[in-house]
Short mmCIF file of C-alpha atoms in Angstrom, two decimals:
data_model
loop_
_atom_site.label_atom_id
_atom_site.label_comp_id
_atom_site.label_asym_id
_atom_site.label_seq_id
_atom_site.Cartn_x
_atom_site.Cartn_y
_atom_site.Cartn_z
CA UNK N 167 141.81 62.37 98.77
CA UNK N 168 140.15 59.27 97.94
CA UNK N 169 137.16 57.46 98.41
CA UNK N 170 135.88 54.21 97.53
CA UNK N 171 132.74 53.91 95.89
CA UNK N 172 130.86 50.76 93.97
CA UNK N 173 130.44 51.16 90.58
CA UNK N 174 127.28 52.79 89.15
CA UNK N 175 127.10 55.38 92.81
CA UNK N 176 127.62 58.74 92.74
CA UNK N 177 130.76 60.04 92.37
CA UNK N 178 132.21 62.93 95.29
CA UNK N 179 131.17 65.69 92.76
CA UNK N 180 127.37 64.65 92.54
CA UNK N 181 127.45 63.00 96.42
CA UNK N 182 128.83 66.62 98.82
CA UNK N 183 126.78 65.34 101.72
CA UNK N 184 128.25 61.88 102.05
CA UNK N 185 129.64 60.86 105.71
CA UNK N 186 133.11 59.29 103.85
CA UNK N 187 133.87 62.59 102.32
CA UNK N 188 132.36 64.92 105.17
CA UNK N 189 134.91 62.91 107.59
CA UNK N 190 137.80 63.34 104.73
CA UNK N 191 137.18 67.36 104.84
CA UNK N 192 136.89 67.49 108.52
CA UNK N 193 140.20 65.39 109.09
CA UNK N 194 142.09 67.45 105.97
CA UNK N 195 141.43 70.79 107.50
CA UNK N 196 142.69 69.63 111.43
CA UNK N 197 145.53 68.33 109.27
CA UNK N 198 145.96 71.91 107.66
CA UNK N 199 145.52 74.21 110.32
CA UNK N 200 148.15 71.49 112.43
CA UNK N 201 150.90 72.43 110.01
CA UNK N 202 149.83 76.25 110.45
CA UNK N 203 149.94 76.11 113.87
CA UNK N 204 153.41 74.95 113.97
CA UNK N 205 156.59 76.87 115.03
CA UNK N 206 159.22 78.27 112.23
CA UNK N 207 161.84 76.30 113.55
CA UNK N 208 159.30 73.12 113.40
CA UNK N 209 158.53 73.41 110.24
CA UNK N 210 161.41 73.92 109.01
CA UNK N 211 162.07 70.37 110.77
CA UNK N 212 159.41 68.60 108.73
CA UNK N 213 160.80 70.80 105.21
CA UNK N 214 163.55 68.22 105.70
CA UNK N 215 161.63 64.92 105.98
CA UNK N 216 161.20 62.75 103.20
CA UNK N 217 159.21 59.57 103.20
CA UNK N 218 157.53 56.72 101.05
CA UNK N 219 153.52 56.68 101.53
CA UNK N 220 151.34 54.16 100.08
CA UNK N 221 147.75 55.02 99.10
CA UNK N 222 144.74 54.47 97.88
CA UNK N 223 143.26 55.02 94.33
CA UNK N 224 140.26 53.93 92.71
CA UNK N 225 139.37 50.01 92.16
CA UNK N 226 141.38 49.36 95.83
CA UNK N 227 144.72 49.83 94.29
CA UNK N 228 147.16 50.79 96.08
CA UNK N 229 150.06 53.36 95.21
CA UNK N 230 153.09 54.67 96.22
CA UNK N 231 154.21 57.98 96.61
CA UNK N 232 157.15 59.91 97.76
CA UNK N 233 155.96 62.66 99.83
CA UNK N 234 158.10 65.60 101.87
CA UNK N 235 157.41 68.51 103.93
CA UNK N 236 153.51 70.27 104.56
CA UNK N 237 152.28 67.53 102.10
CA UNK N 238 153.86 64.73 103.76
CA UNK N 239 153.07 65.79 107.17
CA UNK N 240 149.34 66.26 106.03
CA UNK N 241 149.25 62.70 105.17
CA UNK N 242 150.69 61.35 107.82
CA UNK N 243 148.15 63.29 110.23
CA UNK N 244 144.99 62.43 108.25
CA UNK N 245 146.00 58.65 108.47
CA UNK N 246 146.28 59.39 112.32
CA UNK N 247 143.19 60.70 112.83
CA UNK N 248 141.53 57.62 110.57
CA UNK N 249 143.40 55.01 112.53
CA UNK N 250 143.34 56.34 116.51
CA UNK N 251 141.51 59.19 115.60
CA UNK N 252 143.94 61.94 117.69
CA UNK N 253 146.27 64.33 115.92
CA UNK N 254 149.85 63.13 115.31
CA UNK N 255 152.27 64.01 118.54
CA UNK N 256 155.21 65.97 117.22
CA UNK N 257 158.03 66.93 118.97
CA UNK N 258 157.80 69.76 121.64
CA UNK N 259 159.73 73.18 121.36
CA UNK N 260 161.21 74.35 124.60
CA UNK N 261 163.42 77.62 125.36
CA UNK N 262 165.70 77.70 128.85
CA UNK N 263 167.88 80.49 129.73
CA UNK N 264 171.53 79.33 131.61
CA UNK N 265 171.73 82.12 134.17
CA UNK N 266 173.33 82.61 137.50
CA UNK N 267 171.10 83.58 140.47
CA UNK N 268 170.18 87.16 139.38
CA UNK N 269 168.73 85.72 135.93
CA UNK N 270 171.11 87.10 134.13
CA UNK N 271 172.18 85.30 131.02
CA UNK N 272 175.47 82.93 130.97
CA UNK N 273 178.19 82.02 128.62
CA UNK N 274 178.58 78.16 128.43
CA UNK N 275 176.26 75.00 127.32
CA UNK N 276 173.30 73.64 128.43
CA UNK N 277 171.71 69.91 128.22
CA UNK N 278 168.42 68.77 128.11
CA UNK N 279 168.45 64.60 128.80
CA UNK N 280 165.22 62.39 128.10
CA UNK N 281 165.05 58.56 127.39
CA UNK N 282 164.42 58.50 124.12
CA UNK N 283 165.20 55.06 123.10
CA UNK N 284 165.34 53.55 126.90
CA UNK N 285 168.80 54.92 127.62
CA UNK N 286 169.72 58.90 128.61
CA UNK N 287 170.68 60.93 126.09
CA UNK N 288 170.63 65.04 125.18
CA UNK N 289 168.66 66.50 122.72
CA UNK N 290 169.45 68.55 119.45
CA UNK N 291 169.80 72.08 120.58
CA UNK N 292 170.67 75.52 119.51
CA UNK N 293 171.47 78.34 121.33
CA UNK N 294 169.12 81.53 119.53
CA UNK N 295 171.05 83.86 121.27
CA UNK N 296 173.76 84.34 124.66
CA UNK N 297 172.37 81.93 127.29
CA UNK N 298 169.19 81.39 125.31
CA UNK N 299 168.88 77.51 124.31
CA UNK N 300 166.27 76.47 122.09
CA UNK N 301 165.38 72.65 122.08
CA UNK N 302 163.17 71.95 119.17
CA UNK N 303 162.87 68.18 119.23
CA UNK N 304 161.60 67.31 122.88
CA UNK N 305 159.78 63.79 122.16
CA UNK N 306 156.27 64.50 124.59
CA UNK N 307 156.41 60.90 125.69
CA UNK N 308 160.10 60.29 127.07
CA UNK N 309 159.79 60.92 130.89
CA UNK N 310 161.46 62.09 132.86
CA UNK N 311 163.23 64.70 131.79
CA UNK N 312 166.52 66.19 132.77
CA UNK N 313 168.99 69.63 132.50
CA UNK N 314 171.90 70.81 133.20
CA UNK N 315 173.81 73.02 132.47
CA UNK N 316 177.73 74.39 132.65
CA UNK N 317 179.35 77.90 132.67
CA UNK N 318 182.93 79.82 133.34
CA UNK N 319 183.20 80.51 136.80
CA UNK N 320 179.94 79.07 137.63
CA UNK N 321 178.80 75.40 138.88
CA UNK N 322 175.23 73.59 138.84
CA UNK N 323 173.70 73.41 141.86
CA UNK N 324 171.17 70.76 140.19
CA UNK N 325 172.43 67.36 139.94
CA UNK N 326 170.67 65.78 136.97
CA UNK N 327 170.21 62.17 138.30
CA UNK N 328 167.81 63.57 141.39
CA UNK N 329 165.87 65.57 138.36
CA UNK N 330 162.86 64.28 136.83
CA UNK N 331 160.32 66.70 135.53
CA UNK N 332 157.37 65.49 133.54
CA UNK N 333 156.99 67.15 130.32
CA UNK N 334 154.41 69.82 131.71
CA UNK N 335 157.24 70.37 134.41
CA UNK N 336 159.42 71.12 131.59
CA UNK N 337 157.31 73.10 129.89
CA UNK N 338 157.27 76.44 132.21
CA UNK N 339 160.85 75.53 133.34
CA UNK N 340 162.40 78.99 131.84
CA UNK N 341 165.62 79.56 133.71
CA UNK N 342 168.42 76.72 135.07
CA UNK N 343 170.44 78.90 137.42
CA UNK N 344 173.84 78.23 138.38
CA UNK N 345 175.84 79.40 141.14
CA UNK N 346 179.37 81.13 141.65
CA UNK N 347 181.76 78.23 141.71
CA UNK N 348 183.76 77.16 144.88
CA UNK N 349 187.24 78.17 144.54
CA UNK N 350 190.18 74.94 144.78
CA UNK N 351 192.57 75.77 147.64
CA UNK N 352 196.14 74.06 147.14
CA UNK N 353 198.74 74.30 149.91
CA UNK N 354 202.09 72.87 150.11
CA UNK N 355 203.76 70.15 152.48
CA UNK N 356 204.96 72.54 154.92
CA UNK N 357 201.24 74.07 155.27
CA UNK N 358 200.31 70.73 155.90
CA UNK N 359 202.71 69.63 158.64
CA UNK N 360 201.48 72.99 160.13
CA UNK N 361 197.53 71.80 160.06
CA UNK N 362 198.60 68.36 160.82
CA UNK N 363 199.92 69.94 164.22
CA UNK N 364 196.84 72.58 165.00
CA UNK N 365 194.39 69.29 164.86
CA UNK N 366 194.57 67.09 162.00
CA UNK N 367 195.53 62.89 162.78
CA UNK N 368 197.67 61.84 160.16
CA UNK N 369 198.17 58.21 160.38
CA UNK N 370 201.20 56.80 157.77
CA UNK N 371 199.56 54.18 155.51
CA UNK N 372 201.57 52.26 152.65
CA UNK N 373 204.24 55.56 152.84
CA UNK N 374 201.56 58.02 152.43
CA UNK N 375 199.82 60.07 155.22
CA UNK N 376 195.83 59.42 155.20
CA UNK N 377 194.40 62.80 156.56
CA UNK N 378 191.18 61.61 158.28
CA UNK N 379 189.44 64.24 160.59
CA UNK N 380 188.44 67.94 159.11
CA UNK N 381 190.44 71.37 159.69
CA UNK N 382 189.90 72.51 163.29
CA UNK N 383 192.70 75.04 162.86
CA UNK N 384 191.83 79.02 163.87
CA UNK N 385 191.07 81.47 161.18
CA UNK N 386 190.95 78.60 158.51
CA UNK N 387 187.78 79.09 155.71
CA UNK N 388 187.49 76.91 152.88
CA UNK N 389 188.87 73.34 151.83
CA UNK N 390 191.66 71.87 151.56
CA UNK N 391 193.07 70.11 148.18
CA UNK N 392 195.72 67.49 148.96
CA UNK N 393 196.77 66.35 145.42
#
């Protein structure tokens, strides 16, 4: 840490009560206890950044350094608090849980949308342990924000273009349940000539039969797949 002083004042050593340097410890230790405050899995994020910074030395020279990790994180807070004076936003860390209706855990894939650059896209994720997804780069400022999610046997009842949470939505949004799927029925011609005749209206169209009211036939449950 620097700070610029005319020549002939007191240096830092012989000046401890000066504002400069009293605002230079306050900002350094927000900066440190930031860092300490963040997840495992978020540091381990910023071990893997590795940027340029130019500073400040004595005279108003400028230098610069390559900086990764705590110390480079560190910087880059301390210059946010000097120039907007807030801490620096880093990502958010959420956990959902794919499960059906009973909450209990799911074997399949879940997505968590935002608009990060203006367009939808999913988010870096990694699933901790069976249905658990961990999302450990949620940008705070991308509303709104979307999930869903996709399992054996199982359907989402959510469709993600009616979704949009804010981020403190998102933030105590623990479980995306899914439900049992709905079974395809297939049948054959000869089923169908027998529907046709219990109260269908087939009407033939460019040699193929256009089925256009539903199944009024007794005992029938379900759909019907004409493929």
């Amino acid at each position: 840490i620097f700070v610029r002083r005319k020549v002939g004042e007191p240096t830092d050593y012989m000046h401890k009560n000066s504002r400069k340097l009293t605002r230079q410890r306050e900002n350094m230790a927000i900066a440190s206890h930031h860092y300490a405050s963040l997840t495992p899995s978020q540091k381990a994020i910023t071990r893997g950044q590795i940027e340029e910074v130019e500073y400040q030395k004595s005279h108003g020279k400028t230098e610069t350094k390559v900086m990764l990790g705590r110390q480079l994180f560190i910087a880059k807070e301390i210059r946010s608090l000097n120039v907007t004076q807030k801490q620096l936003s880093v990502p958010r860390e959420i956990c959902i849980m794919l499960t059906d209706q009973d909450l209990n855990p799911l074997e399949g894939e879940l997505w968590l949308y935002c608009t990060v650059t203006g367009e939808w896209s999913d988010l870096p994720k990694d699933e901790i342990y069976t249905g658990n997804w961990l999302f450990s780069r949620v940008p705070p400022g991308c509303p709104p924000y979307r999930v869903y999610g996709e399992a054996p046997g199982h359907s989402d009842p959510e469709i993600p273009e009616t979704q949009a949470m804010t981020l403190d939505e998102l933030r105590v949004y623990h479980y995306h349940k899914l439900i049992p799927a709905v079974p395809e029925y297939t049948t054959s011609w000869s089923y169908v000539d027998k529907y046709i005749a219990q109260g269908f209206v087939a009407n033939k169209y460019a040699g193929e039969v256009d089925i256009l009211s539903c199944v009024t036939a007794p005992l029938f449950e379900g759909d019907l797949t004409i493929g």
